[in-house]
CSV table of C-alpha atoms in Angstrom, one decimal:
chain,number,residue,atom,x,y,z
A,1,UNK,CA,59.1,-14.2,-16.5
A,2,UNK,CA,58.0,-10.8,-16.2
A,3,UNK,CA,56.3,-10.9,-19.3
A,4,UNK,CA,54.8,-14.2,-18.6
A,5,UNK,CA,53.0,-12.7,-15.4
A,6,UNK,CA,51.6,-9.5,-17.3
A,7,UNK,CA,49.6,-11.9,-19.8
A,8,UNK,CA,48.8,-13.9,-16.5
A,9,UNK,CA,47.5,-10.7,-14.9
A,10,UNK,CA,45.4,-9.3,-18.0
A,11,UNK,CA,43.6,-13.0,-19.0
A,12,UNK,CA,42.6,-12.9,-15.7
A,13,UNK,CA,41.3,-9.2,-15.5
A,14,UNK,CA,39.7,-9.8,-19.3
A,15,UNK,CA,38.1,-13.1,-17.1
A,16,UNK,CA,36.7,-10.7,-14.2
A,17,UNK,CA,35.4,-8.1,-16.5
A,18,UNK,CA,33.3,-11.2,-18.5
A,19,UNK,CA,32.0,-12.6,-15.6
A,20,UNK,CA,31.0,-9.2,-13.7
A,21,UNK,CA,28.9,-8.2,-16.9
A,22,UNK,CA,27.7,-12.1,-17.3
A,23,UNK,CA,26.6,-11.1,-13.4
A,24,UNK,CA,24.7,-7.9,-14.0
A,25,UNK,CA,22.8,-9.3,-17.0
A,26,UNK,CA,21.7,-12.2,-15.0
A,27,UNK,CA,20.6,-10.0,-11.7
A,28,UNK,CA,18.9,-7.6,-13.6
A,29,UNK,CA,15.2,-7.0,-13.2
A,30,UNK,CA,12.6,-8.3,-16.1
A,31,UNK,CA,9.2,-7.2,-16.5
A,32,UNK,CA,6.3,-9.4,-16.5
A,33,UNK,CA,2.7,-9.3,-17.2
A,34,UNK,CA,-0.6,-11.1,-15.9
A,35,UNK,CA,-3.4,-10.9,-17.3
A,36,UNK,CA,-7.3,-12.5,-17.0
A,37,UNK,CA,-10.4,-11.8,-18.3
A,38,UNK,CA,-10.8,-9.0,-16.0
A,39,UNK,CA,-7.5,-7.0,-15.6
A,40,UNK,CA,-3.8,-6.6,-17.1
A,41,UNK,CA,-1.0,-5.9,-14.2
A,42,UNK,CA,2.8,-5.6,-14.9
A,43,UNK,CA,5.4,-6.3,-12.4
A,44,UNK,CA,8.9,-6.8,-12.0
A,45,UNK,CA,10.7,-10.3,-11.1
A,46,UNK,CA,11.5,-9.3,-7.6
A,47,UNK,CA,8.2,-10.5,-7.1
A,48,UNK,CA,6.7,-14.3,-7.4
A,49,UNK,CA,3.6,-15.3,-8.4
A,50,UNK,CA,0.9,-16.8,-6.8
A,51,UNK,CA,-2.5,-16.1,-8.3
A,52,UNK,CA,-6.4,-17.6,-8.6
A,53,UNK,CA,-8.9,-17.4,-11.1
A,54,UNK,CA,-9.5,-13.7,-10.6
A,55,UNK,CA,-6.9,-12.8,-8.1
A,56,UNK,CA,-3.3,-11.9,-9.0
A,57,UNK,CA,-1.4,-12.3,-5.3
A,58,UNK,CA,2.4,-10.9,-5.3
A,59,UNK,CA,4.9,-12.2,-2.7
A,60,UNK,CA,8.3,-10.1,-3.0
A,61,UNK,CA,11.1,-12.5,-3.0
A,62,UNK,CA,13.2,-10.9,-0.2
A,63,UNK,CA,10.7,-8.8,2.3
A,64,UNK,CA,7.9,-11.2,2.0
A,65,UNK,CA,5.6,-8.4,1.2
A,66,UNK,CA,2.6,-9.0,-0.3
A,67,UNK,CA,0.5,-7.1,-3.1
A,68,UNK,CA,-3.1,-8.7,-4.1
A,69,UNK,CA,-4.9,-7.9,-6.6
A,70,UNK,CA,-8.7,-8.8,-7.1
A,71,UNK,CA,-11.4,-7.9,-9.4
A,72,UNK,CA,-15.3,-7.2,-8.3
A,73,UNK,CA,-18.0,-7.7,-10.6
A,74,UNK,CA,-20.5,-5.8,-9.4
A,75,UNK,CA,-24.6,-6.1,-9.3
A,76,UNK,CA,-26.9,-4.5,-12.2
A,77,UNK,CA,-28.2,-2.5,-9.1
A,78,UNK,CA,-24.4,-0.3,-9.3
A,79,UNK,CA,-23.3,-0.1,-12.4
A,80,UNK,CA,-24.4,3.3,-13.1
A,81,UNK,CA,-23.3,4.1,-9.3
A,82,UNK,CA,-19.6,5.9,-9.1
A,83,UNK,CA,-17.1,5.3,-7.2
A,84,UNK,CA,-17.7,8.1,-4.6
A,85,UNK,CA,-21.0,6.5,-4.1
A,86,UNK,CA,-19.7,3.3,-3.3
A,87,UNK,CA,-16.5,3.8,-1.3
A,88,UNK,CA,-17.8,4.3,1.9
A,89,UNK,CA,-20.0,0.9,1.9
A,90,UNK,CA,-16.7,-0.4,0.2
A,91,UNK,CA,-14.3,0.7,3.3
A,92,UNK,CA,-16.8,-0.7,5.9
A,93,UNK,CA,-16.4,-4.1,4.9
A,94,UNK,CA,-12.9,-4.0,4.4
A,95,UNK,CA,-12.3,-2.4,7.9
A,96,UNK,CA,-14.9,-4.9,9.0
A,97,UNK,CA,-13.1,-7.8,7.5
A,98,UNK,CA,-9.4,-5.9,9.0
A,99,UNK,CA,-9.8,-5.4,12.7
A,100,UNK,CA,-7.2,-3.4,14.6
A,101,UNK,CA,-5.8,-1.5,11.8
A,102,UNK,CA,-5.6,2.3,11.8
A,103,UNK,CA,-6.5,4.4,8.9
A,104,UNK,CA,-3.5,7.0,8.2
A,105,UNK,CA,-4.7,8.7,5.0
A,106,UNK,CA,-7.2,8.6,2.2
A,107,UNK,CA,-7.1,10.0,-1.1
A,108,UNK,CA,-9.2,10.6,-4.1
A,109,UNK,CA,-8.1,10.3,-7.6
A,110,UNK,CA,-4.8,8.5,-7.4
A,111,UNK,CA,-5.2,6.7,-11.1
A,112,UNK,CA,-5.7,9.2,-14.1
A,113,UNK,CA,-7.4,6.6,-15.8
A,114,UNK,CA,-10.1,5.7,-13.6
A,115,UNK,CA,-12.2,6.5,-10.7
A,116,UNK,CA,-10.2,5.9,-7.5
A,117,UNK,CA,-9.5,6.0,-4.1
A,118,UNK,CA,-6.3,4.8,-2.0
A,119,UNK,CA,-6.1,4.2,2.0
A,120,UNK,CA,-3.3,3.8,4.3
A,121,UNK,CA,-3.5,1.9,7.1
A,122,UNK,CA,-1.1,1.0,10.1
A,123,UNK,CA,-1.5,-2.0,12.6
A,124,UNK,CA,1.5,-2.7,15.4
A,125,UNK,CA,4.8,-2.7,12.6
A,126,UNK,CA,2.6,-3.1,10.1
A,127,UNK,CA,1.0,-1.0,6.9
A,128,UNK,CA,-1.1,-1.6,4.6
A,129,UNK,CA,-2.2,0.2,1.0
A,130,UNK,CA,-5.5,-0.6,-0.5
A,131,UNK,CA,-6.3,1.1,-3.8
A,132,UNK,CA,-10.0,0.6,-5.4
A,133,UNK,CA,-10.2,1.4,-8.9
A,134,UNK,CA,-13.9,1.8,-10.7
A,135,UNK,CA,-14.5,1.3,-14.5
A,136,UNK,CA,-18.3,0.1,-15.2
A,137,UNK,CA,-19.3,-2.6,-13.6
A,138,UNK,CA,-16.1,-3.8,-12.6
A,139,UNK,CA,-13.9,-2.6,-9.5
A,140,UNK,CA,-10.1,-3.8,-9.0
A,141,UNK,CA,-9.1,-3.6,-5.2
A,142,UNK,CA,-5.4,-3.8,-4.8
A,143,UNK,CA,-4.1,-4.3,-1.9
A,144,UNK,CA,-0.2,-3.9,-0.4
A,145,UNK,CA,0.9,-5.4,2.5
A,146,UNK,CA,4.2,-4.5,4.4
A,147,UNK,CA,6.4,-4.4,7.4
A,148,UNK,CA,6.4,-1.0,8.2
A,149,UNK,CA,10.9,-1.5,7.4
A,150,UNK,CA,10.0,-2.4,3.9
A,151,UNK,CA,6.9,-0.3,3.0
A,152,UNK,CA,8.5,2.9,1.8
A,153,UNK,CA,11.4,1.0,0.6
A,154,UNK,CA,9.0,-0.8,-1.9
A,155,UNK,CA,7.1,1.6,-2.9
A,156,UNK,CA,8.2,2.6,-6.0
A,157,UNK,CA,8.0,-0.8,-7.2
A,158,UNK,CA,4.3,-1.5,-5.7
A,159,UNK,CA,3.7,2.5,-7.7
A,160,UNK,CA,4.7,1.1,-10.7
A,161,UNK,CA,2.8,-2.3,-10.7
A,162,UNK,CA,-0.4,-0.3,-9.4
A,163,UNK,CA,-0.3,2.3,-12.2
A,164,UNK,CA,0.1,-0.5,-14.9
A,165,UNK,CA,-3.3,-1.8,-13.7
A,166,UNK,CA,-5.9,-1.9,-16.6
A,167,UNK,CA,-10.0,-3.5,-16.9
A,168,UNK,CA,-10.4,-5.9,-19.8
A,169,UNK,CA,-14.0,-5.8,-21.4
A,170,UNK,CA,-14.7,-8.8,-23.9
């Protein structure tokens, strides 16, 4: 009997082991990629998918955050135009378009691979991160969208689908 319930007691530990590792390789986080004839973005699958022809929009699966992603073609007239040139006609209409929120910070040069610019704004519980990024005559604005309980949280995350960001030229 007492032998009997040792083998009991390990087939069911060997059993506990198998489905704890069965468990963490089917929780574990995948990268994915989007791409469309104006940008490649990476994320991870804590995020589903909801995108348009030339829009990738991000809804986190648990906070219901949101990250959007657009591309700009612009107008003959700016091509030759940088970034610093643009931005401030740039923030007006976004602001314009945003009532209420509150810029907290703005910053120059956030992607080493291309002209930008990133703003932080607040509204009530709210905060918002746009990034603009200029190559040509194409600008990405990415946007991310949080409850202010979640926005630092997911940053890292929202860091490392920004900085994966790159222009397609045909």
């Amino acid at each position: 009997m007492n032998k009997r319930f040792k083998v009991i007691i390990a087939v069911f530990l060997i059993f506990a082991i198998i489905v704890s590792i069965c468990f963490v390789f089917a929780t574990r986080v995948k990268i994915k990629n989007y791409s469309n004839a104006n940008f490649i973005v990476k994320y991870d699958s804590t995020w589903k998918v909801k995108n348009n022809d030339n829009e990738l929009d991000l809804i986190h699966k648990k906070t219901k955050s949101e990250i959007r992603i657009q591309c700009k073609i612009l107008d003959s007239n700016y091509i030759d135009d940088t970034l610093v040139d643009l931005i401030d006609d740039i923030i007006y209409s976004i602001e314009q378009q945003n009532d209420g929120y509150e810029l907290i910070n703005r910053t120059s040069d956030v992607s080493s691979k291309y002209e930008s610019y990133s703003f932080l704004y607040e509204k009530d519980d709210e905060q918002v991160l746009v990034n603009i990024y200029k190559k040509d005559a194409k600008l990405i604005l990415a946007y991310y969208k949080a409850d202010s309980k979640y926005f630092d949280i997911l940053l890292p995350s929202v860091d490392d689908i920004f900085n994966s960001i790159e222009f397609v030229f045909e």
